[in-house]
GROMACS .gro file of C-alpha atoms in nm:
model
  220
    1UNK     CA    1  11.139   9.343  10.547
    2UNK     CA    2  10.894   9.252  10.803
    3UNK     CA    3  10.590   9.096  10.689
    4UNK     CA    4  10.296   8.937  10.688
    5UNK     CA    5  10.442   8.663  10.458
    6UNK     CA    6  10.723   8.617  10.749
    7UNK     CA    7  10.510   8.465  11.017
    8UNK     CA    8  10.799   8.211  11.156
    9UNK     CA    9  10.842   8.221  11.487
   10UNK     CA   10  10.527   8.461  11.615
   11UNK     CA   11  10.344   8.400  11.896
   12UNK     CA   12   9.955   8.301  11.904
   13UNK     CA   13   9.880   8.049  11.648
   14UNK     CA   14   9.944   7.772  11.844
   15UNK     CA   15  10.043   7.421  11.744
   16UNK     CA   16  10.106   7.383  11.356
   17UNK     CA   17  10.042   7.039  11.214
   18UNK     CA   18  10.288   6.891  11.043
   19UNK     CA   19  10.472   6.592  10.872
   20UNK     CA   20  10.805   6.479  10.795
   21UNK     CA   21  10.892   6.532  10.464
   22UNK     CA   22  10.901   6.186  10.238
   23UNK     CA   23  11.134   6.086   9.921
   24UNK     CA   24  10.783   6.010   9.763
   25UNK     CA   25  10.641   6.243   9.511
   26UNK     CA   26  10.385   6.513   9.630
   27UNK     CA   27  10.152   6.679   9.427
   28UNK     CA   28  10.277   6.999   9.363
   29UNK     CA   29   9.985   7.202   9.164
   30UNK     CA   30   9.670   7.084   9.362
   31UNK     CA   31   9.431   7.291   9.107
   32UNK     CA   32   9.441   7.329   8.688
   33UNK     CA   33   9.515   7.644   8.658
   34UNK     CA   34   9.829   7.669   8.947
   35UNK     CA   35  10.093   7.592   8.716
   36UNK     CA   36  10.000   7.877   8.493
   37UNK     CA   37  10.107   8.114   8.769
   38UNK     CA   38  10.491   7.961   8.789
   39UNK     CA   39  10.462   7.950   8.339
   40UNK     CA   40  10.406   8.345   8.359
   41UNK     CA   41  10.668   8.399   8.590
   42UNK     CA   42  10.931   8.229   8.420
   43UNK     CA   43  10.824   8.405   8.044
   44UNK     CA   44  10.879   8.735   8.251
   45UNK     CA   45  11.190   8.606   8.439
   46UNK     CA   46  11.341   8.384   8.143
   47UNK     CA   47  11.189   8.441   7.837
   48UNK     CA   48  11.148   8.812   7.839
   49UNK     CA   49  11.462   8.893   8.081
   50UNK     CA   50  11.248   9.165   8.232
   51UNK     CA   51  11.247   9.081   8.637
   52UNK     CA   52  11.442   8.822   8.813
   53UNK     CA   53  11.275   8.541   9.050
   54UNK     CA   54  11.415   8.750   9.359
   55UNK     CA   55  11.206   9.063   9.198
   56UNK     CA   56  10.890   8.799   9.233
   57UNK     CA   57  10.935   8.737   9.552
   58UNK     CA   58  10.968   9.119   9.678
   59UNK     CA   59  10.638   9.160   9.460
   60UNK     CA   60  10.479   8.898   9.646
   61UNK     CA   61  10.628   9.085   9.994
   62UNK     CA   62  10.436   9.403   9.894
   63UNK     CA   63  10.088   9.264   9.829
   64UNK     CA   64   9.838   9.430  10.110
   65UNK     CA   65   9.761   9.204  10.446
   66UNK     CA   66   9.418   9.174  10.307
   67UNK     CA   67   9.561   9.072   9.969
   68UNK     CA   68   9.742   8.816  10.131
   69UNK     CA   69   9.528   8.680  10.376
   70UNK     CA   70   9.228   8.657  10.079
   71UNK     CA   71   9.432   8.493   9.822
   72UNK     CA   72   9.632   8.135   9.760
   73UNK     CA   73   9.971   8.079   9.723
   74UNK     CA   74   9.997   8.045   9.386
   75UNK     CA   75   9.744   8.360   9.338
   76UNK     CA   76   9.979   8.587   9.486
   77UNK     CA   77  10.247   8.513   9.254
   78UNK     CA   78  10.011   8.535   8.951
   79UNK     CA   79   9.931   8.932   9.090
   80UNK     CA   80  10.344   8.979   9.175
   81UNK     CA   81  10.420   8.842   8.832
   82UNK     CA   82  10.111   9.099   8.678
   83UNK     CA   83  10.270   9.408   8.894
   84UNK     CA   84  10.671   9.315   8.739
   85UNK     CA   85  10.514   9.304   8.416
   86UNK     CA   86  10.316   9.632   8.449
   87UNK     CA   87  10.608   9.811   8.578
   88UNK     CA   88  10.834   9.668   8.303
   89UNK     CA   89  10.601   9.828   8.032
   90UNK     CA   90  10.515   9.494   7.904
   91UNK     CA   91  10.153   9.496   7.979
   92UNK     CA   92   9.879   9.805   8.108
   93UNK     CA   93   9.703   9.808   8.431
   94UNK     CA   94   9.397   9.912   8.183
   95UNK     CA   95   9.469   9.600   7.953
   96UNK     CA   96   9.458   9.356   8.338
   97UNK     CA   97   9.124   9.591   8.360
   98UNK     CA   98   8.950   9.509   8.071
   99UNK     CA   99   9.071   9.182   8.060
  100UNK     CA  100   8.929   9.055   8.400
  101UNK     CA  101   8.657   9.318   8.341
  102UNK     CA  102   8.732   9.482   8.651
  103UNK     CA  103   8.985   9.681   8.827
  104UNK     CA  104   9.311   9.458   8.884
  105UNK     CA  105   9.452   9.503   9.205
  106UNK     CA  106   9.799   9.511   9.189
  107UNK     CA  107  10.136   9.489   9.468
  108UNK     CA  108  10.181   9.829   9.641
  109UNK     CA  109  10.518  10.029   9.457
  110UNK     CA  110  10.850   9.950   9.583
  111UNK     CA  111  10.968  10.193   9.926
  112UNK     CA  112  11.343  10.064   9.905
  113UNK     CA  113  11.649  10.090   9.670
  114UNK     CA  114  11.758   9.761   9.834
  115UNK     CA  115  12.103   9.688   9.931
  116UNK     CA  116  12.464   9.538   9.833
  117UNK     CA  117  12.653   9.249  10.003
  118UNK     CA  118  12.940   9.261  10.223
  119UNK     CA  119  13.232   9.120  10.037
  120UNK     CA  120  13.561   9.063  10.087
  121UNK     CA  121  13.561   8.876  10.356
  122UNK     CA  122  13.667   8.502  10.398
  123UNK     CA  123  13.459   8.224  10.382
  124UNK     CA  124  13.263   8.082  10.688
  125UNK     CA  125  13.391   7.708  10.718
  126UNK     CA  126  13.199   7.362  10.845
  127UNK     CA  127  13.160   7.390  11.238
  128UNK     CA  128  13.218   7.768  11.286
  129UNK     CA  129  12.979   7.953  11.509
  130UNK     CA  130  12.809   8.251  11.387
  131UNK     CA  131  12.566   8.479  11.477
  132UNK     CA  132  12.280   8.596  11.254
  133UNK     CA  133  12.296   8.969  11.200
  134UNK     CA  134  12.042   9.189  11.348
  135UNK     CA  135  11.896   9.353  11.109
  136UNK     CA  136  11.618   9.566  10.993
  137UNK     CA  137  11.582   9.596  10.580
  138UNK     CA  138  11.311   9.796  10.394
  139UNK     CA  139  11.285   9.597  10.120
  140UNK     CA  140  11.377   9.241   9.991
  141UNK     CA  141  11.550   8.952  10.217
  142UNK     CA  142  11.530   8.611  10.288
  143UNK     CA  143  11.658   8.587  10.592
  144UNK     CA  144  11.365   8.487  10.827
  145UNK     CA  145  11.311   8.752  11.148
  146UNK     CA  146  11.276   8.416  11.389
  147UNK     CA  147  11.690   8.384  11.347
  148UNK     CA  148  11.743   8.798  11.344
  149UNK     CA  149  12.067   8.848  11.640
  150UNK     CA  150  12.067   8.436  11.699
  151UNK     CA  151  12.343   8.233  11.758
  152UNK     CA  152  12.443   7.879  11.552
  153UNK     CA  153  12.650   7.652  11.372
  154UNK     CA  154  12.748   7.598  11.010
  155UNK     CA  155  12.668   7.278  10.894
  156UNK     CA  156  12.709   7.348  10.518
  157UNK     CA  157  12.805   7.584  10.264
  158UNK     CA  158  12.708   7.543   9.902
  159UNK     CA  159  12.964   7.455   9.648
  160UNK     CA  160  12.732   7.702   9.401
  161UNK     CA  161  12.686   8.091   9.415
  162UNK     CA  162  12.397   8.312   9.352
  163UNK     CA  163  12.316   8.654   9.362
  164UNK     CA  164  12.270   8.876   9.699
  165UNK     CA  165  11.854   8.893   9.680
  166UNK     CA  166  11.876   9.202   9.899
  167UNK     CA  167  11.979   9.356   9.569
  168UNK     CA  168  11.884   9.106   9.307
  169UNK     CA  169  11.537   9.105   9.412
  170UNK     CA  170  11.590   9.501   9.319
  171UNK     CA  171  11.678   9.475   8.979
  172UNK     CA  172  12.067   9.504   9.083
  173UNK     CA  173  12.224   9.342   8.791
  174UNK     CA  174  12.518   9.333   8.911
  175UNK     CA  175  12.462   9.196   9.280
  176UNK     CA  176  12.760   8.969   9.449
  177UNK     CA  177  12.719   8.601   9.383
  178UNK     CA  178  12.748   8.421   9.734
  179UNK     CA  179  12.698   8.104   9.859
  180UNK     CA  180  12.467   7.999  10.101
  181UNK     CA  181  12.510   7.804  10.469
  182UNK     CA  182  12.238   7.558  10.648
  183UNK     CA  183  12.311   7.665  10.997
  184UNK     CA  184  12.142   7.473  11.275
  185UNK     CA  185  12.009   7.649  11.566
  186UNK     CA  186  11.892   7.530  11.895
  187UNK     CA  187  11.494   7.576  11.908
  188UNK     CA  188  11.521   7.715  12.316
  189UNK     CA  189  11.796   7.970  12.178
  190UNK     CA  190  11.507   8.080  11.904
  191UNK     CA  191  11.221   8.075  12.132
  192UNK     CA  192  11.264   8.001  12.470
  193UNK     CA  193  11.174   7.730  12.692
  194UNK     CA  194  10.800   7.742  12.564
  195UNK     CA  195  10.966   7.588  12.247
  196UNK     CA  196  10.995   7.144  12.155
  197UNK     CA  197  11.373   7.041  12.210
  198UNK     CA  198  11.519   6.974  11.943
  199UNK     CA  199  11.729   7.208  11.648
  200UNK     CA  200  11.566   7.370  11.286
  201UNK     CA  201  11.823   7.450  10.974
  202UNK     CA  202  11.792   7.769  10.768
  203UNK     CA  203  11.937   7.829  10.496
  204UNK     CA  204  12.102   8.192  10.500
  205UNK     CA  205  12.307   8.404  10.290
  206UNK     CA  206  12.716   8.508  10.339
  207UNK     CA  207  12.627   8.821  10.341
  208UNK     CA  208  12.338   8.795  10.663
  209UNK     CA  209  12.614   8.613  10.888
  210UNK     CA  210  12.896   8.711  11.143
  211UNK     CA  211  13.138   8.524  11.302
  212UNK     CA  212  13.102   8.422  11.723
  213UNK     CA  213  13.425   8.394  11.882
  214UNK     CA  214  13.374   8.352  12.250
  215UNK     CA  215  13.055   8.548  12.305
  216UNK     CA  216  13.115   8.816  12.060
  217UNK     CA  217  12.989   8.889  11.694
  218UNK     CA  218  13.294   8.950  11.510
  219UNK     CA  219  13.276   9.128  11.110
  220UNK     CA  220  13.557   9.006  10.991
   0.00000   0.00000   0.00000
């Protein structure tokens, strides 16, 4: 779905600093209590079996824009990883109440069933051209809006398979496993002339792909 967390590609912020990334090590928790967010997660997601990672993420997706803009990183998964585990039965939003000793504010409900993969189809090879498809979903995907309808070429597909988050991050049990594909895209043919030359990688689903042949899309 559209939001605020998808920011890639919008217009108005202006230059975003940035460095390439390094084989060193980087500090990943930068506070004490950060990793404690990622530990209840995975005793939800692992320990428990109650929510996947994918059903995280779409938790994270449905926080407020206030929530989001007034909260860290690691925050917002500590209040998606609250909201799984209240709607699992495994804890009360009076218990989160009395335990911060005010009223917890949890993710807005889920507005979509989500969705299945397409399947059956054949593999996308090394060098084809594809085109992203151009969609709108209610509900969990990680497939960034920037690439939604763009054209580029497949540079990779994984030799592992997951499951389709468009239903995973549902609770689909049963979602299609699919690999992925880094395909590279020309940063003019994402955002005009305004943008650097030069070409950005994103890693995308079978399932959010079609092939190009000529100038036409092609669901095959």
């Amino acid at each position: 779905m559209d939001g605020f967390h998808d920011l890639g590609g919008f217009q108005g912020f202006g230059k975003v600093p940035h460095t390439i990334n390094s084989l060193s090590y980087k500090q990943v928790f930068k506070q004490d209590w950060e990793h404690l967010a990622y530990s209840l997660m995975f005793i939800g997601a692992d320990h428990l079996k109650k929510f996947s990672v994918d059903e995280v993420r779409h938790a994270v997706e449905r926080l407020d824009v206030r929530q989001h803009v007034g909260t860290q990183y690691y925050e917002r998964y500590v209040i998606a990883t609250a909201t799984l585990l209240v709607e699992t039965g495994v804890i009360t939003q009076a218990e989160l109440d009395q335990a911060l000793g005010s009223h917890f504010k949890l993710a807005n409900p889920a507005h979509a069933q989500g969705r299945a993969a397409i399947t059956g189809r054949a593999p996308f090879e090394v060098g084809d051209r594809v085109v992203v498809r151009d969609e709108y979903v209610a509900g969990h995907i990680r497939m960034p809006a920037y690439v939604r309808g763009k054209q580029g070429v497949v540079l990779h597909r994984t030799s592992e398979k997951w499951p389709f988050p468009d239903a995973i991050g549902h609770g689909d049990t049963s979602a299609a496993h699919q690999p992925t594909y880094h395909v590279e895209f020309h940063t003019k043919d994402l955002w005009g002339d305004a943008a650097d030359e030069g070409f950005v990688v994103v890693d995308l689903f079978e399932s959010y792909l079609d092939h190009v042949q000529g100038n036409r899309a092609v669901n095959v």
